[in-house]
XYZ file of C-alpha atoms in Angstrom:
361
model
C 86.158 113.050 125.330
C 83.213 113.967 123.099
C 82.628 117.244 121.682
C 80.409 120.091 123.347
C 78.224 120.620 120.363
C 75.233 121.798 121.812
C 72.371 119.714 122.435
C 68.735 121.641 121.720
C 66.800 119.437 123.436
C 68.462 118.823 126.651
C 68.000 123.306 126.829
C 64.462 122.712 126.295
C 64.053 119.605 128.814
C 65.935 122.767 131.461
C 62.914 125.460 130.254
C 60.188 122.742 130.315
C 61.237 121.696 133.689
C 61.199 125.316 135.106
C 57.158 125.720 132.994
C 56.097 122.551 135.043
C 57.585 123.974 138.267
C 55.612 127.199 138.508
C 52.364 125.088 137.147
C 53.022 122.920 139.986
C 53.777 125.460 142.903
C 50.860 127.452 141.225
C 48.761 124.836 142.313
C 49.915 124.196 145.547
C 47.630 127.255 146.490
C 44.876 125.724 145.912
C 44.975 122.597 148.711
C 43.762 123.118 151.590
C 46.828 121.764 152.934
C 49.239 124.988 151.198
C 49.580 126.826 154.262
C 51.574 124.055 156.263
C 54.024 123.861 153.662
C 54.955 128.032 153.643
C 52.351 128.804 150.760
C 48.667 130.880 150.812
C 46.559 129.002 149.980
C 43.015 130.077 149.161
C 39.676 129.950 151.210
C 38.188 127.710 147.974
C 40.563 124.688 147.878
C 40.349 122.489 144.255
C 41.409 119.128 145.587
C 40.857 117.933 141.636
C 43.818 119.739 140.058
C 46.051 117.826 142.948
C 45.457 114.331 140.434
C 47.891 115.625 137.789
C 50.196 117.336 140.009
C 50.721 113.865 141.562
C 51.951 112.891 138.502
C 54.334 115.714 138.280
C 55.400 115.427 141.722
C 57.644 112.134 140.943
C 59.945 113.241 139.162
C 60.078 117.287 138.291
C 62.823 117.355 141.051
C 64.854 114.272 140.229
C 64.333 115.588 136.519
C 66.054 119.267 137.394
C 69.081 117.189 138.658
C 69.790 115.632 135.817
C 70.038 118.304 133.346
C 72.327 120.000 136.552
C 74.685 117.299 135.719
C 74.215 117.217 131.796
C 75.619 121.182 132.161
C 78.447 119.807 134.205
C 79.734 117.463 131.013
C 79.275 120.561 129.083
C 80.978 123.328 131.072
C 84.051 120.843 131.749
C 84.914 120.228 127.899
C 86.906 123.964 127.894
C 87.559 124.816 131.973
C 89.739 122.902 134.157
C 89.028 122.146 138.064
C 89.624 125.447 139.360
C 87.757 127.330 136.044
C 84.721 124.940 136.710
C 84.367 126.292 140.427
C 84.941 129.432 139.898
C 82.273 129.414 137.126
C 79.432 127.695 138.954
C 80.219 129.718 142.396
C 79.245 132.824 140.429
C 76.466 131.287 138.571
C 74.658 129.138 141.689
C 76.242 130.298 144.642
C 75.401 134.083 144.216
C 72.681 133.795 143.282
C 71.887 131.220 145.913
C 73.583 133.681 148.828
C 71.320 136.456 147.318
C 68.151 134.521 147.651
C 68.633 133.822 151.016
C 69.078 137.294 152.169
C 66.657 138.906 149.350
C 64.585 136.571 147.261
C 63.061 134.471 150.332
C 62.526 136.996 152.393
C 60.917 139.565 150.434
C 58.190 136.507 149.858
C 57.370 135.544 153.546
C 56.905 139.399 153.891
C 53.917 138.610 151.379
C 52.994 135.654 153.635
C 52.746 137.302 156.747
C 51.074 140.025 154.984
C 48.304 137.530 154.072
C 47.923 136.041 157.401
C 47.863 139.188 159.074
C 50.921 137.702 161.219
C 53.572 140.545 162.662
C 56.525 140.962 159.721
C 60.007 139.946 160.337
C 62.557 139.251 158.803
C 63.486 136.303 157.820
C 66.257 134.364 156.160
C 66.079 130.880 154.482
C 66.761 128.776 150.905
C 63.416 128.401 150.820
C 63.008 127.801 147.379
C 66.442 128.079 146.303
C 67.196 124.955 148.227
C 67.636 123.039 144.701
C 70.580 125.504 143.721
C 72.722 125.169 147.448
C 72.511 121.436 146.601
C 73.920 122.014 143.232
C 77.061 123.662 144.212
C 78.164 120.781 146.665
C 76.925 118.330 143.860
C 79.722 119.791 141.569
C 82.084 120.084 144.462
C 81.826 116.394 145.288
C 81.937 114.941 142.181
C 83.445 117.412 140.019
C 87.052 115.368 140.521
C 85.459 112.238 139.018
C 84.012 113.651 136.686
C 87.154 115.481 135.895
C 89.332 111.916 135.786
C 86.540 110.545 133.257
C 87.847 113.153 130.775
C 91.155 112.631 131.150
C 90.862 108.775 131.014
C 88.576 108.450 128.390
C 90.736 105.970 126.912
C 91.059 103.355 130.092
C 88.324 100.764 130.984
C 86.548 102.436 133.280
C 85.056 105.386 130.793
C 84.471 102.222 127.781
C 82.092 100.525 130.083
C 80.490 103.400 131.891
C 79.294 103.756 127.149
C 78.681 100.140 126.495
C 76.495 100.207 129.439
C 74.548 103.180 129.641
C 73.968 102.855 126.119
C 71.943 99.818 126.653
C 68.518 98.495 128.571
C 70.311 96.851 131.261
C 72.404 99.880 132.168
C 68.548 102.104 132.318
C 67.971 98.928 134.970
C 71.251 99.283 136.784
C 70.122 103.246 136.795
C 66.757 102.851 138.340
C 68.158 99.946 140.673
C 70.438 102.463 142.431
C 67.237 105.213 142.657
C 65.017 102.245 144.145
C 68.035 101.784 146.969
C 68.097 104.845 147.537
C 64.364 104.728 148.355
C 64.504 102.445 150.284
C 67.442 103.221 152.413
C 66.357 106.624 153.177
C 62.675 105.430 153.208
C 61.130 108.870 152.620
C 57.419 109.989 153.586
C 56.411 111.085 151.564
C 58.746 110.208 148.783
C 58.144 113.772 147.057
C 59.509 116.077 149.767
C 63.043 116.451 148.367
C 63.718 120.151 149.964
C 66.011 120.526 152.733
C 65.776 116.550 153.114
C 68.298 113.567 153.180
C 66.034 111.788 150.395
C 66.571 115.083 148.116
C 70.137 115.566 148.486
C 70.775 111.971 147.985
C 68.386 111.344 145.332
C 69.601 114.489 143.447
C 73.562 113.440 143.605
C 72.160 109.741 141.821
C 70.940 112.145 139.595
C 73.265 114.617 139.106
C 75.433 112.054 137.896
C 74.124 109.958 135.683
C 73.161 112.697 133.675
C 76.441 113.223 133.191
C 77.097 109.749 132.644
C 74.041 110.024 129.886
C 75.099 112.699 127.660
C 79.114 111.025 128.341
C 78.387 108.072 126.954
C 77.217 109.768 123.511
C 75.050 108.437 120.759
C 74.657 105.080 121.691
C 72.437 105.676 124.702
C 70.281 108.824 123.362
C 69.614 106.433 119.896
C 68.307 103.386 123.001
C 66.267 105.547 124.676
C 64.698 107.011 121.522
C 64.130 103.255 120.169
C 62.312 102.432 123.600
C 60.890 105.365 123.768
C 56.723 104.256 123.798
C 58.095 101.431 126.244
C 59.064 104.051 128.810
C 56.300 106.242 128.526
C 53.563 103.377 128.364
C 55.418 102.196 131.823
C 54.777 105.511 133.597
C 51.413 105.517 132.175
C 50.666 102.314 133.751
C 52.520 103.055 137.170
C 51.219 105.945 137.519
C 47.302 104.581 136.873
C 48.320 101.856 139.351
C 48.900 103.680 142.003
C 46.490 106.186 141.885
C 43.847 103.117 142.180
C 45.672 101.180 144.151
C 47.213 103.512 146.719
C 45.129 106.106 148.376
C 47.907 108.049 149.879
C 51.934 106.077 150.397
C 52.592 103.522 147.801
C 55.773 102.064 148.421
C 58.662 103.899 146.849
C 60.284 101.391 145.305
C 57.756 101.787 142.553
C 57.414 105.573 142.819
C 61.278 105.432 141.906
C 60.624 103.730 139.088
C 58.290 105.478 138.225
C 60.216 108.707 138.459
C 62.668 107.094 135.749
C 60.043 105.990 133.489
C 58.459 109.733 132.966
C 62.278 111.007 133.503
C 63.843 109.049 130.247
C 60.414 109.021 128.592
C 60.932 113.503 128.280
C 64.431 112.691 127.199
C 64.060 110.640 124.731
C 61.181 112.628 123.778
C 62.911 115.696 123.522
C 65.678 114.392 121.453
C 63.596 113.435 118.631
C 61.247 116.258 118.152
C 63.641 119.349 120.300
C 66.930 119.083 119.509
C 66.921 122.065 116.987
C 67.622 125.880 117.135
C 64.706 128.277 117.292
C 64.651 132.182 118.774
C 62.247 131.135 121.570
C 64.252 128.732 123.220
C 67.327 131.624 122.589
C 64.807 133.858 124.658
C 63.808 131.463 127.237
C 66.400 129.481 128.333
C 68.298 132.619 129.478
C 64.735 133.495 131.102
C 64.357 130.363 132.655
C 66.983 130.963 135.688
C 65.929 134.433 136.708
C 62.333 133.124 136.472
C 62.637 130.448 138.394
C 64.704 132.780 141.369
C 61.901 134.905 141.217
C 58.649 133.066 141.065
C 57.903 132.826 144.450
C 57.861 136.694 144.711
C 54.723 136.665 141.764
C 53.286 134.077 143.305
C 52.750 135.351 146.912
C 51.590 138.859 145.274
C 49.307 137.063 143.117
C 47.703 134.903 145.622
C 47.463 137.903 147.680
C 45.368 139.779 145.013
C 43.573 136.859 143.513
C 42.943 134.405 146.370
C 39.787 137.350 148.060
C 37.716 138.078 144.467
C 34.452 136.292 144.599
C 35.225 134.180 141.522
C 35.570 129.644 141.614
C 38.549 127.905 141.726
C 38.891 126.962 138.592
C 39.303 130.627 136.762
C 41.148 131.763 140.109
C 44.111 129.000 139.164
C 44.721 130.352 135.517
C 44.726 133.637 136.466
C 46.925 132.952 139.222
C 49.138 130.864 136.563
C 49.161 133.858 134.335
C 50.004 136.557 136.361
C 52.634 134.996 138.069
C 54.052 134.002 134.613
C 53.900 137.792 133.356
C 55.202 139.547 136.432
C 58.491 136.410 136.347
C 58.433 137.871 132.456
C 58.266 141.461 133.228
C 61.014 141.543 135.850
C 63.594 139.338 133.590
C 62.966 141.773 130.541
C 63.299 145.329 131.907
C 64.913 144.682 134.886
C 67.107 141.841 135.754
C 68.519 141.466 131.293
C 69.092 144.858 130.643
C 70.288 145.786 134.399
C 74.436 144.585 134.037
C 75.234 144.980 137.955
C 72.465 142.887 138.286
C 72.818 140.306 136.235
C 74.979 138.046 138.061
C 72.688 138.051 141.343
C 70.469 136.029 138.599
C 73.215 133.924 137.055
C 73.658 135.196 134.000
C 76.865 136.696 133.212
C 77.363 140.222 133.026
C 77.331 141.814 129.226
C 80.729 143.039 127.995
C 80.363 146.900 127.736
C 82.069 147.914 123.998
C 84.022 150.621 123.771
C 82.837 153.791 121.744
C 85.351 154.547 119.041
C 86.863 158.356 119.807
C 86.622 160.513 116.348
C 89.333 162.355 115.893
C 88.183 166.362 114.680
C 90.729 169.109 113.691
């Protein structure tokens, strides 16, 4: 099995994916239909904002599932099966349960208050559904992952490596997503949360994310070589979708476009972001708590900013900045510093260093 040398580009992709999620969720509040999926929506919609979001919404969530599968590859390098489950339970299951009972209900209180509904306590996975899926994927796929780790020298592993490291391997990967899209026929394609489409698509992405890292340098060199082809294909497919279709493009086209964007992101990140930085050290720790907290501050900012008599193109950056500021302030001054609450946001508790006792006469 390959060594667990840190891949800074994959860390950066995870951070970027969380950032895109905040940008996307903020934009939903500026669509007239935002209230129908549980967002606070302004009475000054900005429909044009959704055009770039249509580009994001077919690959932002699958990208996170790919990255999560990659993370498991590195996690099992120095863990056995039981250690992996315990580590992932602490990092994923604990924040998921805490979020269901505390974080999501706080956001719902703000939503109810804005729309003058009766304030009621309601438990829900909400935006944290993603965490529940990942933990289930770990349970389902970890036996296969440990098998691949144990029998690295066997033909099945060498076949995966030789296939994934070629353009034909990418065709096989995309074909799996196309098959899922045709089988499930989701409407709309980008409805991932708590659907069979989201579950199966995430399972496939999680598995292939692991395989991408398992395949080693040949895969990354291959996508680096073909990166301009992938990005050009993604842009052309997106343009064709916007021009040709009004609401529901064929799901198989969306599956192909989604993977072209994702492979492009990995290729360009591998080319330009695979190096350490202080910013990455901080953001890679902050990204998970920010993801968990962001809906509370998005709701709170919507409650404060939407009533202001200013145009939507001004409200949007204000709301995004408010959400980011609230999340990072909470992380910096509460989550990061208070040891007992760190595990509730997916962070390890800091070890307490004993103060040496100096003997006095």
